[in-house]
């Protein structure tokens, strides 16, 4: 089995809790050889802990004899790093959002096609066993889909990662932090076609692009399985000082409705993420745990009408970890030519929809 030499760009929470340990725990598939992070505290500690080469910049790390790179930097750097890596002939796995605007994603697609390399986006929920089972169930349902609802209460990651021995760096240069903020504002401006005030930029880059993007992507997959698609957007708002977001769209062809709401609850150590799909005589509900609670089951509840009675089935398909399964799929796409599950084209669809919703919110 081909073992790929991998470098990781960005060593924050998702790298330390998920990508780095998961790659190390797949030794037949990957050899992690290098990391890059602007914090000397972080990169030196992780380098010593895991015996890895450490670089200050991701572009410098790309010269370290890699086959592939995981990009987990701040979001505004994803596109430029993905293009640079592809141009060097590296396979790329990028955390979501792939970019804030579709123009940057188009650059990535062009670089991918020219290089002939694999480009996969980190939508790990597409590998959740409960999601995959629901897709199979949806393909058997007769009758129109009436509604899809998504609601998320997000306390943030702290309650669910505090037990990890994470290294936190406070030594990132101030100029680099300011550069990242300026890049984010400029890229959101391209997405929205206008200058956005700081609250709108925060809403688009936060609730929409960092959290609801997972749910939008999952809903797109579920709609495909159900033979439906998202139609005309009908409502959107940035709420609660832009620490929350709401959007809604018609379903095509049933004239049903999709609604999604996300709210930050930093003072409440509680995470709730639910997706519900309603048919005439059946309802399916996914209940996701905090993404950083590894091997915790996503609940899949199926409810069926039986006259005036109700039958409820709780499915438990597997304890497989989505963060691990997406890395296995990335390897299979690179080595075996398996289809890429989460493509840049899917990311472009997601971010194009978010831009449409954000413009609708701004118009009110």
Tab-separated table of C-alpha atoms in Angstrom:
chain	number	residue	atom	x	y	z
A	1	UNK	CA	0.000	0.000	0.000
A	2	UNK	CA	1.370	3.422	-0.989
A	3	UNK	CA	2.313	5.558	1.992
A	4	UNK	CA	1.993	9.289	1.360
A	5	UNK	CA	4.327	11.871	2.863
A	6	UNK	CA	2.157	14.638	4.287
A	7	UNK	CA	2.730	18.098	5.716
A	8	UNK	CA	0.184	20.038	7.758
A	9	UNK	CA	-0.193	23.798	7.344
A	10	UNK	CA	-1.705	25.387	10.440
A	11	UNK	CA	-1.523	23.728	13.848
A	12	UNK	CA	-4.521	25.071	15.704
A	13	UNK	CA	-7.425	23.233	17.279
A	14	UNK	CA	-8.591	21.042	14.390
A	15	UNK	CA	-5.030	19.953	13.627
A	16	UNK	CA	-4.111	19.127	17.221
A	17	UNK	CA	-7.391	17.406	18.103
A	18	UNK	CA	-8.134	15.731	14.766
A	19	UNK	CA	-5.863	15.847	11.732
A	20	UNK	CA	-2.440	15.308	13.301
A	21	UNK	CA	-3.377	12.393	15.603
A	22	UNK	CA	-5.622	10.846	12.950
A	23	UNK	CA	-2.896	10.927	10.304
A	24	UNK	CA	-0.372	9.479	12.762
A	25	UNK	CA	-2.843	6.709	13.608
A	26	UNK	CA	-3.056	5.725	9.923
A	27	UNK	CA	0.615	4.697	9.495
A	28	UNK	CA	-0.053	2.381	6.553
A	29	UNK	CA	-1.533	5.280	4.589
A	30	UNK	CA	0.361	8.388	5.699
A	31	UNK	CA	3.692	9.531	7.055
A	32	UNK	CA	3.475	12.976	8.627
A	33	UNK	CA	6.861	14.536	7.974
A	34	UNK	CA	6.386	18.254	8.605
A	35	UNK	CA	4.202	20.941	10.128
A	36	UNK	CA	4.004	24.683	9.578
A	37	UNK	CA	2.678	27.352	11.924
A	38	UNK	CA	3.565	31.006	12.539
A	39	UNK	CA	3.630	30.410	16.309
A	40	UNK	CA	7.094	29.260	17.361
A	41	UNK	CA	5.596	28.006	20.627
A	42	UNK	CA	3.175	25.713	18.825
A	43	UNK	CA	5.399	24.390	16.060
A	44	UNK	CA	8.382	23.740	18.332
A	45	UNK	CA	6.266	21.917	20.921
A	46	UNK	CA	4.510	19.730	18.343
A	47	UNK	CA	7.771	19.098	16.513
A	48	UNK	CA	9.388	17.859	19.718
A	49	UNK	CA	6.346	15.819	20.719
A	50	UNK	CA	5.980	13.989	17.398
A	51	UNK	CA	9.456	14.152	15.856
A	52	UNK	CA	8.439	16.314	12.894
A	53	UNK	CA	10.227	18.956	10.869
A	54	UNK	CA	8.818	22.377	11.682
A	55	UNK	CA	8.483	25.413	9.429
A	56	UNK	CA	7.291	28.945	10.029
A	57	UNK	CA	5.548	29.185	6.650
A	58	UNK	CA	3.489	26.700	4.677
A	59	UNK	CA	5.142	27.653	1.385
A	60	UNK	CA	8.554	26.811	2.843
A	61	UNK	CA	7.196	23.472	4.073
A	62	UNK	CA	6.056	22.619	0.534
A	63	UNK	CA	9.718	22.136	-0.428
A	64	UNK	CA	10.186	19.351	2.156
A	65	UNK	CA	9.627	16.398	-0.195
A	66	UNK	CA	5.885	16.084	0.378
A	67	UNK	CA	3.341	14.124	-1.626
A	68	UNK	CA	0.365	15.926	-0.127
A	69	UNK	CA	-0.632	18.729	2.212
A	70	UNK	CA	-3.402	19.321	4.735
A	71	UNK	CA	-4.400	22.990	4.903
A	72	UNK	CA	-5.837	24.007	8.273
A	73	UNK	CA	-4.720	27.627	8.417
A	74	UNK	CA	-7.038	30.593	8.999
A	75	UNK	CA	-9.671	30.531	6.269
A	76	UNK	CA	-8.471	33.533	4.272
A	77	UNK	CA	-5.246	31.671	3.390
A	78	UNK	CA	-6.881	28.467	2.117
A	79	UNK	CA	-7.189	29.448	-1.536
A	80	UNK	CA	-3.685	30.836	-2.056
A	81	UNK	CA	-2.070	27.891	-0.280
A	82	UNK	CA	-4.157	25.355	-2.196
A	83	UNK	CA	-3.168	26.914	-5.525
A	84	UNK	CA	0.505	27.071	-4.509
A	85	UNK	CA	0.479	23.430	-3.404
A	86	UNK	CA	-1.241	22.208	-6.560
A	87	UNK	CA	1.221	24.151	-8.706
A	88	UNK	CA	4.012	22.272	-6.907
A	89	UNK	CA	2.337	18.985	-7.781
A	90	UNK	CA	0.999	18.230	-4.302
A	91	UNK	CA	-2.347	16.645	-3.518
A	92	UNK	CA	-4.449	18.880	-1.274
A	93	UNK	CA	-6.875	18.422	1.578
A	94	UNK	CA	-8.260	21.780	2.701
A	95	UNK	CA	-10.431	22.539	5.663
A	96	UNK	CA	-13.696	24.313	5.003
A	97	UNK	CA	-14.518	26.860	3.818
A	98	UNK	CA	-12.344	26.238	0.798
A	99	UNK	CA	-12.594	29.976	0.122
A	100	UNK	CA	-15.005	32.804	0.879
A	101	UNK	CA	-15.837	33.465	-2.769
A	102	UNK	CA	-16.328	31.435	-5.911
A	103	UNK	CA	-13.667	33.360	-7.841
A	104	UNK	CA	-10.978	31.974	-5.543
A	105	UNK	CA	-12.464	28.483	-5.811
A	106	UNK	CA	-12.336	28.787	-9.608
A	107	UNK	CA	-8.588	29.468	-9.310
A	108	UNK	CA	-8.214	26.303	-7.242
A	109	UNK	CA	-10.171	24.217	-9.753
A	110	UNK	CA	-8.022	25.514	-12.617
A	111	UNK	CA	-4.817	24.715	-10.709
A	112	UNK	CA	-6.130	21.261	-9.795
A	113	UNK	CA	-7.049	20.414	-13.371
A	114	UNK	CA	-3.723	21.651	-14.724
A	115	UNK	CA	-1.755	19.689	-12.118
A	116	UNK	CA	-3.895	16.555	-12.319
A	117	UNK	CA	-3.888	16.259	-8.536
A	118	UNK	CA	-6.574	15.439	-5.961
A	119	UNK	CA	-8.270	18.343	-4.196
A	120	UNK	CA	-10.604	17.374	-1.337
A	121	UNK	CA	-12.536	19.666	1.005
A	122	UNK	CA	-12.921	18.878	4.706
A	123	UNK	CA	-16.669	18.307	4.931
A	124	UNK	CA	-16.314	15.392	7.340
A	125	UNK	CA	-20.061	15.014	7.957
A	126	UNK	CA	-20.385	13.442	4.495
A	127	UNK	CA	-18.524	10.468	6.007
A	128	UNK	CA	-20.725	10.151	9.083
A	129	UNK	CA	-22.229	6.625	9.134
A	130	UNK	CA	-25.633	8.010	10.157
A	131	UNK	CA	-25.617	10.472	7.252
A	132	UNK	CA	-24.716	7.692	4.821
A	133	UNK	CA	-27.490	5.457	6.186
A	134	UNK	CA	-30.007	8.283	5.880
A	135	UNK	CA	-29.020	8.787	2.238
A	136	UNK	CA	-29.772	5.102	1.616
A	137	UNK	CA	-33.129	5.367	3.394
A	138	UNK	CA	-34.120	8.492	1.475
A	139	UNK	CA	-33.671	6.681	-1.826
A	140	UNK	CA	-36.473	4.289	-0.795
A	141	UNK	CA	-39.057	6.892	0.263
A	142	UNK	CA	-42.094	7.542	-1.911
A	143	UNK	CA	-43.902	10.842	-1.741
A	144	UNK	CA	-42.800	14.475	-1.727
A	145	UNK	CA	-40.330	16.029	0.682
A	146	UNK	CA	-42.238	18.716	2.582
A	147	UNK	CA	-39.600	20.420	4.705
A	148	UNK	CA	-36.003	20.357	5.881
A	149	UNK	CA	-35.072	22.106	9.114
A	150	UNK	CA	-31.621	22.663	10.572
A	151	UNK	CA	-30.992	24.167	13.985
A	152	UNK	CA	-27.652	24.526	15.728
A	153	UNK	CA	-26.797	25.766	19.216
A	154	UNK	CA	-23.028	26.049	19.393
A	155	UNK	CA	-21.252	26.688	22.677
A	156	UNK	CA	-17.902	26.632	20.941
A	157	UNK	CA	-15.303	23.911	21.249
A	158	UNK	CA	-13.879	24.607	24.721
A	159	UNK	CA	-16.159	22.279	26.735
A	160	UNK	CA	-15.333	19.408	24.386
A	161	UNK	CA	-11.569	19.820	23.946
A	162	UNK	CA	-10.437	21.020	27.383
A	163	UNK	CA	-9.250	17.495	28.229
A	164	UNK	CA	-6.768	17.517	25.328
A	165	UNK	CA	-3.136	18.478	25.906
A	166	UNK	CA	-3.237	21.307	23.404
A	167	UNK	CA	-0.451	23.794	22.790
A	168	UNK	CA	-1.688	27.378	22.486
A	169	UNK	CA	0.594	30.029	21.065
A	170	UNK	CA	0.272	33.713	21.903
A	171	UNK	CA	3.317	34.677	19.868
A	172	UNK	CA	1.814	35.036	16.385
A	173	UNK	CA	3.049	38.408	15.075
A	174	UNK	CA	0.451	41.162	15.347
A	175	UNK	CA	1.107	42.186	11.750
A	176	UNK	CA	0.204	38.683	10.555
A	177	UNK	CA	-3.050	38.724	12.527
A	178	UNK	CA	-3.933	42.090	11.001
A	179	UNK	CA	-3.034	40.786	7.547
A	180	UNK	CA	-5.389	37.843	8.007
A	181	UNK	CA	-8.248	40.135	9.017
A	182	UNK	CA	-7.637	42.381	6.011
A	183	UNK	CA	-7.561	39.385	3.670
A	184	UNK	CA	-10.832	38.115	5.124
A	185	UNK	CA	-12.559	41.471	4.620
A	186	UNK	CA	-11.283	41.747	1.042
A	187	UNK	CA	-12.383	38.216	0.149
A	188	UNK	CA	-15.834	38.694	1.681
A	189	UNK	CA	-16.135	41.912	-0.342
A	190	UNK	CA	-15.542	39.901	-3.520
A	191	UNK	CA	-18.184	37.382	-2.429
A	192	UNK	CA	-20.821	40.027	-1.696
A	193	UNK	CA	-19.895	42.480	-4.436
A	194	UNK	CA	-19.714	45.354	-1.972
A	195	UNK	CA	-17.875	46.596	1.080
A	196	UNK	CA	-19.316	44.934	4.166
A	197	UNK	CA	-19.237	46.453	7.629
A	198	UNK	CA	-17.338	44.462	10.283
A	199	UNK	CA	-20.506	42.836	11.649
A	200	UNK	CA	-21.582	41.580	8.229
A	201	UNK	CA	-18.068	40.316	7.522
A	202	UNK	CA	-18.162	38.519	10.858
A	203	UNK	CA	-21.568	37.020	10.096
A	204	UNK	CA	-20.586	35.793	6.643
A	205	UNK	CA	-17.190	34.434	7.672
A	206	UNK	CA	-18.437	33.096	11.016
A	207	UNK	CA	-21.973	31.641	11.335
A	208	UNK	CA	-22.326	31.046	7.604
A	209	UNK	CA	-18.888	29.959	6.406
A	210	UNK	CA	-17.507	28.289	9.531
A	211	UNK	CA	-20.532	26.437	10.895
A	212	UNK	CA	-23.623	26.406	8.699
A	213	UNK	CA	-21.458	25.502	5.707
A	214	UNK	CA	-21.289	21.943	7.089
A	215	UNK	CA	-25.059	21.754	7.353
A	216	UNK	CA	-25.655	23.320	3.954
A	217	UNK	CA	-23.308	20.775	2.408
A	218	UNK	CA	-24.973	17.875	4.235
A	219	UNK	CA	-28.437	19.073	3.224
A	220	UNK	CA	-27.307	19.259	-0.406
A	221	UNK	CA	-26.255	15.604	-0.206
A	222	UNK	CA	-29.500	14.565	1.473
A	223	UNK	CA	-31.563	16.415	-1.120
A	224	UNK	CA	-29.688	14.599	-3.885
A	225	UNK	CA	-30.592	11.280	-2.250
A	226	UNK	CA	-34.235	12.364	-1.910
A	227	UNK	CA	-34.490	13.489	-5.532
A	228	UNK	CA	-34.931	17.148	-4.602
A	229	UNK	CA	-32.824	20.284	-4.658
A	230	UNK	CA	-32.626	23.670	-3.042
A	231	UNK	CA	-34.615	26.226	-4.991
A	232	UNK	CA	-35.146	29.959	-4.690
A	233	UNK	CA	-33.794	31.628	-1.519
A	234	UNK	CA	-36.637	33.349	0.337
A	235	UNK	CA	-35.118	34.603	3.585
A	236	UNK	CA	-31.833	35.301	5.346
A	237	UNK	CA	-30.558	37.264	8.315
A	238	UNK	CA	-27.515	37.762	10.489
A	239	UNK	CA	-28.908	37.712	14.021
A	240	UNK	CA	-27.886	38.418	17.629
A	241	UNK	CA	-25.112	40.857	16.770
A	242	UNK	CA	-24.035	38.540	13.964
A	243	UNK	CA	-23.251	35.768	16.435
A	244	UNK	CA	-26.006	33.843	14.698
A	245	UNK	CA	-27.457	33.315	11.262
A	246	UNK	CA	-30.671	32.251	9.563
A	247	UNK	CA	-31.549	31.311	6.000
A	248	UNK	CA	-34.427	29.704	4.137
A	249	UNK	CA	-35.114	28.521	0.602
A	250	UNK	CA	-37.848	26.809	-1.349
A	251	UNK	CA	-37.525	23.129	-2.213
A	252	UNK	CA	-37.644	22.121	-5.846
A	253	UNK	CA	-39.845	20.513	-7.185
A	254	UNK	CA	-42.165	20.120	-4.161
A	255	UNK	CA	-42.517	23.782	-3.128
A	256	UNK	CA	-41.500	22.771	0.378
A	257	UNK	CA	-39.120	24.777	2.541
A	258	UNK	CA	-35.560	24.512	3.856
A	259	UNK	CA	-34.756	26.535	6.977
A	260	UNK	CA	-31.424	26.758	8.802
A	261	UNK	CA	-30.587	28.571	12.029
A	262	UNK	CA	-27.284	28.761	13.889
A	263	UNK	CA	-26.721	30.478	17.231
A	264	UNK	CA	-23.605	30.874	19.355
A	265	UNK	CA	-24.174	30.046	23.037
A	266	UNK	CA	-20.739	30.655	24.607
A	267	UNK	CA	-22.085	30.770	28.180
A	268	UNK	CA	-23.977	27.491	27.814
A	269	UNK	CA	-21.810	24.357	27.629
A	270	UNK	CA	-24.251	22.607	25.334
A	271	UNK	CA	-23.973	21.604	21.688
A	272	UNK	CA	-27.058	20.758	19.652
A	273	UNK	CA	-27.116	20.211	15.894
A	274	UNK	CA	-30.215	18.698	14.309
A	275	UNK	CA	-31.372	18.132	10.751
A	276	UNK	CA	-34.978	17.045	10.224
A	277	UNK	CA	-36.585	15.925	6.954
A	278	UNK	CA	-40.379	15.756	6.762
A	279	UNK	CA	-42.433	13.680	4.322
A	280	UNK	CA	-46.207	13.066	4.339
A	281	UNK	CA	-45.995	9.943	6.496
A	282	UNK	CA	-42.376	9.839	7.608
A	283	UNK	CA	-39.788	11.958	9.391
A	284	UNK	CA	-36.028	11.502	9.640
A	285	UNK	CA	-33.862	13.317	12.152
A	286	UNK	CA	-30.075	13.488	12.487
A	287	UNK	CA	-28.664	14.632	15.834
A	288	UNK	CA	-24.949	15.365	15.651
A	289	UNK	CA	-22.649	15.516	18.691
A	290	UNK	CA	-19.959	18.163	18.980
A	291	UNK	CA	-17.590	17.383	16.097
A	292	UNK	CA	-14.636	17.103	18.481
A	293	UNK	CA	-16.152	14.249	20.499
A	294	UNK	CA	-14.577	11.437	18.538
A	295	UNK	CA	-16.479	8.187	18.012
A	296	UNK	CA	-19.641	9.617	19.560
A	297	UNK	CA	-22.643	8.409	17.621
A	298	UNK	CA	-24.722	10.684	15.473
A	299	UNK	CA	-28.302	9.697	16.203
A	300	UNK	CA	-30.526	8.785	13.269
A	301	UNK	CA	-34.194	8.652	14.243
A	302	UNK	CA	-36.831	7.436	11.806
A	303	UNK	CA	-40.518	8.069	12.549
A	304	UNK	CA	-43.307	6.415	10.553
A	305	UNK	CA	-47.047	6.884	10.609
A	306	UNK	CA	-49.107	3.795	11.459
A	307	UNK	CA	-52.664	5.022	11.410
A	308	UNK	CA	-53.001	7.219	14.476
A	309	UNK	CA	-49.981	5.546	16.035
A	310	UNK	CA	-46.334	6.406	15.535
A	311	UNK	CA	-43.442	4.018	15.052
A	312	UNK	CA	-39.984	5.262	16.002
A	313	UNK	CA	-36.751	3.542	14.989
A	314	UNK	CA	-33.339	4.574	16.298
A	315	UNK	CA	-30.582	3.510	13.923
A	316	UNK	CA	-27.005	2.911	15.121
A	317	UNK	CA	-25.017	2.121	11.979
A	318	UNK	CA	-21.390	2.432	13.139
A	319	UNK	CA	-18.907	4.093	15.487
A	320	UNK	CA	-16.581	4.959	12.601
A	321	UNK	CA	-15.118	8.449	13.056
A	322	UNK	CA	-15.894	10.871	10.178
A	323	UNK	CA	-12.631	12.792	10.659
A	324	UNK	CA	-10.738	9.534	10.097
A	325	UNK	CA	-12.909	8.272	7.258
A	326	UNK	CA	-12.381	11.443	5.227
A	327	UNK	CA	-8.611	10.939	5.383
A	328	UNK	CA	-8.978	7.336	4.236
A	329	UNK	CA	-11.103	8.544	1.324
A	330	UNK	CA	-8.516	11.200	0.432
A	331	UNK	CA	-5.824	8.511	0.310
A	332	UNK	CA	-8.042	6.263	-1.832
A	333	UNK	CA	-8.672	9.108	-4.279
A	334	UNK	CA	-4.926	9.786	-4.590
A	335	UNK	CA	-3.630	6.219	-4.724
A	336	UNK	CA	-6.514	4.199	-6.166
A	337	UNK	CA	-8.263	6.818	-8.272
A	338	UNK	CA	-11.447	6.596	-6.209
A	339	UNK	CA	-13.946	9.420	-6.774
A	340	UNK	CA	-13.348	12.513	-4.657
A	341	UNK	CA	-16.283	12.767	-2.271
A	342	UNK	CA	-16.052	16.458	-1.358
A	343	UNK	CA	-14.992	18.389	-4.433
A	344	UNK	CA	-14.063	22.003	-5.020
A	345	UNK	CA	-17.135	22.235	-7.241
A	346	UNK	CA	-19.347	21.334	-4.276
A	347	UNK	CA	-17.603	23.999	-2.221
A	348	UNK	CA	-18.265	26.532	-4.985
A	349	UNK	CA	-21.963	25.664	-4.927
A	350	UNK	CA	-22.077	26.066	-1.145
A	351	UNK	CA	-20.275	29.402	-1.078
A	352	UNK	CA	-22.251	30.719	-4.041
A	353	UNK	CA	-25.461	29.974	-2.148
A	354	UNK	CA	-24.127	31.660	0.976
A	355	UNK	CA	-23.295	34.776	-1.039
A	356	UNK	CA	-26.848	34.812	-2.403
A	357	UNK	CA	-28.301	34.477	1.087
A	358	UNK	CA	-25.987	37.156	2.490
A	359	UNK	CA	-26.973	39.602	-0.244
A	360	UNK	CA	-30.607	38.891	0.566
A	361	UNK	CA	-29.936	39.673	4.227
A	362	UNK	CA	-28.137	42.908	3.333
A	363	UNK	CA	-31.012	44.034	1.124
A	364	UNK	CA	-33.408	44.128	4.083
